[in-house]
Amino acid sequence: MPELLSVKNLKIEATSYPPGEPPKVVTLVEDVSFDLQKGKVLGLIGESGAGKSTIGLSALAYGRGGCRITGGQVLLNGRDILKLGRGGINSVRGRHVCYVAQSAAAAFNPAHKLGDQVIEASLRHGIMNREEATKRALYLFRVLGLPNPETFGDRYPHQVSGGQLQRAMTAMALCPNPELIVFDEPTTALDVTTQIDVLAAIKHAIEETDTAALYITHDLAVVAQISDDIMVLRHGKTVEYGTTKQVIEAPREEYTRALVSVRQAKRDEAPDQTDTLLKIEHVHAGYANGFKVLHDVSMHLPKGQTLAIVGESGSGKSTLARVITGLLPPSEGRITFEGKELPKALKGRTNDELRRIQMIYQMADTAMNPRQTVREIVGRPLSFYFGMHGAKKTERVKELLDQIEMGTRFLDRYPAELSGGQKQRVAIARALAAQPELILCDEPTSALDPLVAEGILNLLLKLQEETAVSYVFITHDIAIVRAIADSVAVMHRGRLVRFGPKSKVLSPPFDDYTDLLLKSVPEMEIGWLEKVLKTRRMESAGN
Amino acid sequence: MNLRSIPFSAWIGIIGIAIALLCALFAPFLAPFGEREVVGDIWLPAGGDFLLGTDNLGRDLLSRLIYGARTTIFVALAATVLSFALGMILSFTAAVTGGFVDQFFSRFNDLMMAVPTLIFALVVLAVLPQHLWILVLVMAVLDSTRVFRIGRAVALDVAVMEFVEAARLRGEGNIWIIFREILPNTLSPLLAEFGLRFAFSILFLSTLSFLGLGIQPPAADWGGMVKDNKDGIIFGISAALIPGAAIAALAICVNLVVDWLMKRTSSLKGGRGDA
């Protein structure tokens, strides 16, 4: 069978301009080769900065933001598309090769109806007339399982949900009947329950239309469901390239093995869950405009243990954290900390009460003042709560940096000089500096690459052992819950669905929502998607 | 930071400002003649006894320029610094506290801005006694309305960031949040505004002097000197251009320094490796 796409020894470079130094040429991708046959799917997988999007875009002969394809060939049906001129490449893009971006919300023009945007490429390339194109769009909306396919095209982007938008974008890519589609992390920004629907829809649609695809993601479990072959990338180089079965079941390289085994950690829950530290009783909360977010939420957390709060976006889990911190006073209910009721609002709490509850945010970037050095960031709680200063403070900051497994050489760095994982570690050190009894972790690992995230989780567990601190861990990721939680609270639309020790919450009998949630988490197993789809209703077609 | 990291353009600015400040401080020693002394014929050309010629009353231009540096720089700088102090404190307080305080300050600011600056200044200065500090105060208050606008806008952007929330959760007071969390992150746009406002202050001062409500003659100030000598331009005498050039040079020097400071403060790596 002839190759549809054949990439040979691809080399991509960019020029960086470090201030005060001469411009430097950086090699982003080096010596990457792969083949793709008609109707097959190749998964490109790697951490951020691995060059996977850059490689994906090379299939459209496009270099984003100053990237230049400087070597190798990209053969589409035997023709090197890198050698086509501007006019030549325009007749390939959007006709033979289409692109699905990560954030559909940002990729659609909010001023035009979805239907018009979906058929635009087909009309522009003169592949079909409006009537044919509209008919094809309708067919694709059906295939992709969109609700009310007849009228879906009349809506504007803001009128549909994120999952629907991502499917509409897939329809847009499929509409001109291309030979190849590049999917750039199409489900990364979606909730797990939505992700599985979109994933199933994409898989169904590319099978139905017999289109080949490059599927870019950082989640090996996702790519295992959809692709025939997998290429693992790191620092712009190929680590491993093989069939999905081989890569998942018998990885050859150390790095691939690490990727496969990540998120498999499990921890037994603490047997004794009686010594209560934090107790939330019948809390209702909402915003000033009358929008009520939390309805009658009650849970509790024993000392030195971890309570995971799970739910999809909009379930009210972050709002609950704001209620605990006092940023959003609850309208009803009470919160007890160590047997004493906490004042509802932040203003009413004493410094000591504030000290005992610390917080770690999802985005370490915005959670730290970019104008303060690590020394100042970590040192401030020390002087604020304990009145430390001078050598004693520096000594303690160094200790804390050791505790988070970062050396003292980071003392005078600014956050912009740290990597994502290091930033999150500094944020943890800042929380630890206050010697808290409870740390609220608001999705601290969801913005990080899997291996880095695993490092952070292990650090949190180690710190819990050392200092007996308790965590409230907010997440949407069941794998994390399995790895660290003692008790679990499942939230859905502002209500508590299920609460109890981990073993109880995560084992049957399930209520409908928990069942849906658990079944939606991709597992590192080929054929998992089909298995799940059989047992699971397409409930969230509305997503 | 070391001296070598200061770029060439900033050095020009620093030297220019240093010369102006030296003139202001040591005017009596530097000036060849007295400030108010009539020493020769009117509008004598440059050269000879009078390095820059004489003005419309026969006073030495160079001496008046040197003495003028005193009043001009002092009044303009004091007014700008004061307006920034006032505008920034009020605007940051408004942005951090929000609610009623924010509404009150902002609407009062709108009210102030609704009255044309010059007319406002004229009325107020005509009513109040003519003291230098009153002049500075009036200029500062009027200018601070503009600073308030910008200050509130940039501070609001920073005030919603999570690190400010983290500081609140720590129990920090408003003073810390304003000066340690927000101020360092808003310096760049405010510094840019400072350079501009300083130049405007000099111009505003000369406008007021021109209308007879600024620096009172016979005291010298650069704006007033332009006014005194403006009639000479009709006869092809360039005496008015010399204080004008001084104003321009000072404004450029201040902005060169501000540009450099801005580059330093806008770097998120503490100015390391920055030009």
Short mmCIF file of C-alpha atoms in Angstrom, two decimals, chain A residues 32 42-47 50 52 55 217-218 220 223 229-243 246-248 251-260 451:
data_model
loop_
_atom_site.label_atom_id
_atom_site.label_comp_id
_atom_site.label_asym_id
_atom_site.label_seq_id
_atom_site.Cartn_x
_atom_site.Cartn_y
_atom_site.Cartn_z
CA VAL A 32 12.24 12.70 12.60
CA LEU A 42 -0.51 7.97 13.96
CA GLY A 43 -0.29 9.26 17.51
CA LEU A 44 2.44 11.78 18.31
CA ILE A 45 3.07 11.88 22.00
CA GLY A 46 5.42 13.80 24.24
CA GLU A 47 5.71 16.43 26.94
CA ALA A 50 8.83 17.86 22.66
CA LYS A 52 4.91 17.32 18.60
CA ILE A 55 5.90 18.21 13.60
CA THR A 217 -1.49 14.54 22.61
CA HIS A 218 0.43 14.25 25.84
CA LEU A 220 -0.74 8.07 26.21
CA VAL A 223 -3.77 7.96 22.02
CA ASP A 229 0.89 3.59 15.43
CA ILE A 230 2.53 5.69 18.10
CA MET A 231 5.60 7.87 17.97
CA VAL A 232 7.04 9.00 21.29
CA LEU A 233 8.96 12.26 21.11
CA ARG A 234 11.26 14.01 23.50
CA HIS A 235 13.26 17.21 22.99
CA GLY A 236 12.45 17.13 19.29
CA LYS A 237 13.82 13.64 18.71
CA THR A 238 12.14 10.30 18.23
CA VAL A 239 12.34 8.14 21.32
CA GLU A 240 10.29 5.23 20.12
CA TYR A 241 8.19 4.51 17.08
CA GLY A 242 6.05 1.45 16.71
CA THR A 243 2.58 -0.01 16.62
CA GLN A 246 3.99 -2.72 20.94
CA VAL A 247 4.45 0.72 22.53
CA ILE A 248 1.79 0.19 25.18
CA PRO A 251 7.81 -0.43 25.42
CA ARG A 252 11.45 -0.64 24.43
CA GLU A 253 12.75 2.62 25.85
CA GLU A 254 13.11 3.72 29.46
CA TYR A 255 11.27 6.97 28.79
CA THR A 256 8.30 5.23 27.19
CA ARG A 257 8.12 2.82 30.10
CA ALA A 258 7.97 5.79 32.46
CA LEU A 259 5.15 7.31 30.42
CA VAL A 260 3.23 4.04 30.39
CA LEU A 451 6.09 12.89 34.62
#
